[in-house]
PDB file of C-alpha atoms in Angstrom:
ATOM      1  CA  UNK A  30     173.173  29.998-144.085  1.00  0.00           C
ATOM      2  CA  UNK A  31     170.339  27.687-143.112  1.00  0.00           C
ATOM      3  CA  UNK A  32     166.863  27.429-144.640  1.00  0.00           C
ATOM      4  CA  UNK A  33     165.195  29.277-141.775  1.00  0.00           C
ATOM      5  CA  UNK A  34     167.313  32.366-142.258  1.00  0.00           C
ATOM      6  CA  UNK A  35     166.720  32.313-145.991  1.00  0.00           C
ATOM      7  CA  UNK A  36     162.956  32.091-145.395  1.00  0.00           C
ATOM      8  CA  UNK A  37     163.125  35.057-143.005  1.00  0.00           C
ATOM      9  CA  UNK A  38     165.086  37.144-145.491  1.00  0.00           C
ATOM     10  CA  UNK A  39     162.631  36.303-148.254  1.00  0.00           C
ATOM     11  CA  UNK A  40     159.674  37.175-146.018  1.00  0.00           C
ATOM     12  CA  UNK A  41     161.366  40.474-145.174  1.00  0.00           C
ATOM     13  CA  UNK A  42     161.899  41.164-148.863  1.00  0.00           C
ATOM     14  CA  UNK A  43     158.233  40.508-149.625  1.00  0.00           C
ATOM     15  CA  UNK A  44     157.195  42.723-146.718  1.00  0.00           C
ATOM     16  CA  UNK A  45     159.326  45.515-148.169  1.00  0.00           C
ATOM     17  CA  UNK A  46     157.695  45.209-151.577  1.00  0.00           C
ATOM     18  CA  UNK A  47     159.881  42.726-153.465  1.00  0.00           C
ATOM     19  CA  UNK A  48     158.236  40.139-155.674  1.00  0.00           C
ATOM     20  CA  UNK A  49     158.447  36.556-154.274  1.00  0.00           C
ATOM     21  CA  UNK A  50     159.273  35.106-157.711  1.00  0.00           C
ATOM     22  CA  UNK A  51     162.175  37.524-158.063  1.00  0.00           C
ATOM     23  CA  UNK A  52     163.476  36.647-154.608  1.00  0.00           C
ATOM     24  CA  UNK A  53     163.248  32.924-155.350  1.00  0.00           C
ATOM     25  CA  UNK A  54     165.113  33.428-158.632  1.00  0.00           C
ATOM     26  CA  UNK A  55     167.844  35.388-156.827  1.00  0.00           C
ATOM     27  CA  UNK A  56     168.174  32.651-154.168  1.00  0.00           C
ATOM     28  CA  UNK A  57     168.317  29.936-156.836  1.00  0.00           C
ATOM     29  CA  UNK A  58     170.903  31.795-158.874  1.00  0.00           C
ATOM     30  CA  UNK A  59     173.009  32.431-155.763  1.00  0.00           C
ATOM     31  CA  UNK A  60     172.855  28.737-154.882  1.00  0.00           C
ATOM     32  CA  UNK A  61     173.926  27.682-158.360  1.00  0.00           C
ATOM     33  CA  UNK A  62     176.749  30.238-158.360  1.00  0.00           C
ATOM     34  CA  UNK A  63     177.969  29.036-154.965  1.00  0.00           C
ATOM     35  CA  UNK A  64     177.842  25.396-156.055  1.00  0.00           C
ATOM     36  CA  UNK A  65     179.728  26.238-159.248  1.00  0.00           C
ATOM     37  CA  UNK A  66     182.438  28.060-157.296  1.00  0.00           C
ATOM     38  CA  UNK A  67     182.768  25.189-154.843  1.00  0.00           C
ATOM     39  CA  UNK A  68     183.112  22.643-157.667  1.00  0.00           C
ATOM     40  CA  UNK A  69     185.695  24.839-159.389  1.00  0.00           C
ATOM     41  CA  UNK A  70     187.740  25.105-156.188  1.00  0.00           C
ATOM     42  CA  UNK A  71     187.633  21.330-155.833  1.00  0.00           C
ATOM     43  CA  UNK A  72     188.734  20.871-159.436  1.00  0.00           C
ATOM     44  CA  UNK A  73     185.454  19.246-160.425  1.00  0.00           C
ATOM     45  CA  UNK A  74     184.090  21.834-162.851  1.00  0.00           C
ATOM     46  CA  UNK A  75     185.353  20.282-166.081  1.00  0.00           C
ATOM     47  CA  UNK A  76     183.586  17.837-168.386  1.00  0.00           C
ATOM     48  CA  UNK A  77     185.423  14.781-167.088  1.00  0.00           C
ATOM     49  CA  UNK A  78     184.479  15.428-163.447  1.00  0.00           C
ATOM     50  CA  UNK A  79     181.534  13.010-163.515  1.00  0.00           C
ATOM     51  CA  UNK A  80     183.783  10.237-164.859  1.00  0.00           C
ATOM     52  CA  UNK A  81     186.432  11.079-162.250  1.00  0.00           C
ATOM     53  CA  UNK A  82     183.868  10.913-159.443  1.00  0.00           C
ATOM     54  CA  UNK A  83     182.548   7.568-160.723  1.00  0.00           C
ATOM     55  CA  UNK A  84     186.095   6.203-160.792  1.00  0.00           C
ATOM     56  CA  UNK A  85     186.769   7.509-157.287  1.00  0.00           C
ATOM     57  CA  UNK A  86     183.592   5.874-156.001  1.00  0.00           C
ATOM     58  CA  UNK A  87     184.582   2.609-157.677  1.00  0.00           C
ATOM     59  CA  UNK A  88     188.067   2.841-156.154  1.00  0.00           C
ATOM     60  CA  UNK A  89     186.602   3.566-152.735  1.00  0.00           C
ATOM     61  CA  UNK A  90     184.271   0.576-153.065  1.00  0.00           C
ATOM     62  CA  UNK A  91     187.202  -1.652-154.006  1.00  0.00           C
ATOM     63  CA  UNK A  92     189.190  -0.332-151.035  1.00  0.00           C
ATOM     64  CA  UNK A  93     186.307  -1.111-148.674  1.00  0.00           C
ATOM     65  CA  UNK A  94     185.963  -4.614-150.116  1.00  0.00           C
ATOM     66  CA  UNK A  95     189.713  -5.234-149.766  1.00  0.00           C
ATOM     67  CA  UNK A  96     189.689  -3.938-146.184  1.00  0.00           C
ATOM     68  CA  UNK A  97     186.722  -6.167-145.322  1.00  0.00           C
ATOM     69  CA  UNK A  98     188.451  -9.195-146.868  1.00  0.00           C
ATOM     70  CA  UNK A  99     191.668  -8.450-144.985  1.00  0.00           C
ATOM     71  CA  UNK A 100     189.819  -8.175-141.670  1.00  0.00           C
ATOM     72  CA  UNK A 101     188.004 -11.433-142.358  1.00  0.00           C
ATOM     73  CA  UNK A 102     191.279 -13.173-143.242  1.00  0.00           C
ATOM     74  CA  UNK A 103     192.975 -11.933-140.064  1.00  0.00           C
ATOM     75  CA  UNK A 104     189.982 -12.994-137.989  1.00  0.00           C
ATOM     76  CA  UNK A 105     190.088 -16.423-139.625  1.00  0.00           C
ATOM     77  CA  UNK A 106     193.770 -16.825-138.812  1.00  0.00           C
ATOM     78  CA  UNK A 107     193.231 -15.721-135.218  1.00  0.00           C
ATOM     79  CA  UNK A 108     190.459 -18.285-134.793  1.00  0.00           C
ATOM     80  CA  UNK A 109     192.639 -21.024-136.314  1.00  0.00           C
ATOM     81  CA  UNK A 110     195.532 -20.126-134.005  1.00  0.00           C
ATOM     82  CA  UNK A 111     193.262 -20.185-130.964  1.00  0.00           C
ATOM     83  CA  UNK A 112     191.861 -23.560-131.968  1.00  0.00           C
ATOM     84  CA  UNK A 113     195.399 -24.908-132.492  1.00  0.00           C
ATOM     85  CA  UNK A 114     196.394 -23.652-129.025  1.00  0.00           C
ATOM     86  CA  UNK A 115     193.321 -25.333-127.525  1.00  0.00           C
ATOM     87  CA  UNK A 116     194.249 -28.587-129.271  1.00  0.00           C
ATOM     88  CA  UNK A 117     197.840 -28.406-127.996  1.00  0.00           C
ATOM     89  CA  UNK A 118     196.539 -27.609-124.518  1.00  0.00           C
ATOM     90  CA  UNK A 119     194.217 -30.613-124.618  1.00  0.00           C
ATOM     91  CA  UNK A 120     197.034 -32.847-125.867  1.00  0.00           C
ATOM     92  CA  UNK A 121     199.253 -31.748-122.987  1.00  0.00           C
ATOM     93  CA  UNK A 122     196.432 -32.018-120.443  1.00  0.00           C
ATOM     94  CA  UNK A 123     195.415 -35.522-121.592  1.00  0.00           C
ATOM     95  CA  UNK A 124     198.996 -36.753-121.780  1.00  0.00           C
ATOM     96  CA  UNK A 125     199.276 -37.305-125.520  1.00  0.00           C
ATOM     97  CA  UNK A 126     202.839 -35.916-125.389  1.00  0.00           C
ATOM     98  CA  UNK A 127     204.029 -39.049-123.671  1.00  0.00           C
ATOM     99  CA  UNK A 128     202.404 -41.339-126.219  1.00  0.00           C
ATOM    100  CA  UNK A 129     204.180 -39.707-129.133  1.00  0.00           C
ATOM    101  CA  UNK A 130     207.666 -40.423-127.750  1.00  0.00           C
TER     102      UNK A 130
END
């Protein structure tokens, strides 16, 4: 349900004689009940849920840092390999192979 539909339903309720404060309280209570049910279904309704979420966020941050470091390391190795190939190519092109024998 989006906010526009909720506003229309509340306007309809007021037009039919309902008190706006009562309608707002009903909407707020319904939202809290829905959020509570969703958290319960996800297993996040207990007292340690906040700590669990903080740990998960920390773990996710560590994973992202490790992934970034791994990508940077691979990129570094690729650049080094390309530079080594360029150096070997230059050595062959300039005839340094013959001088080493």
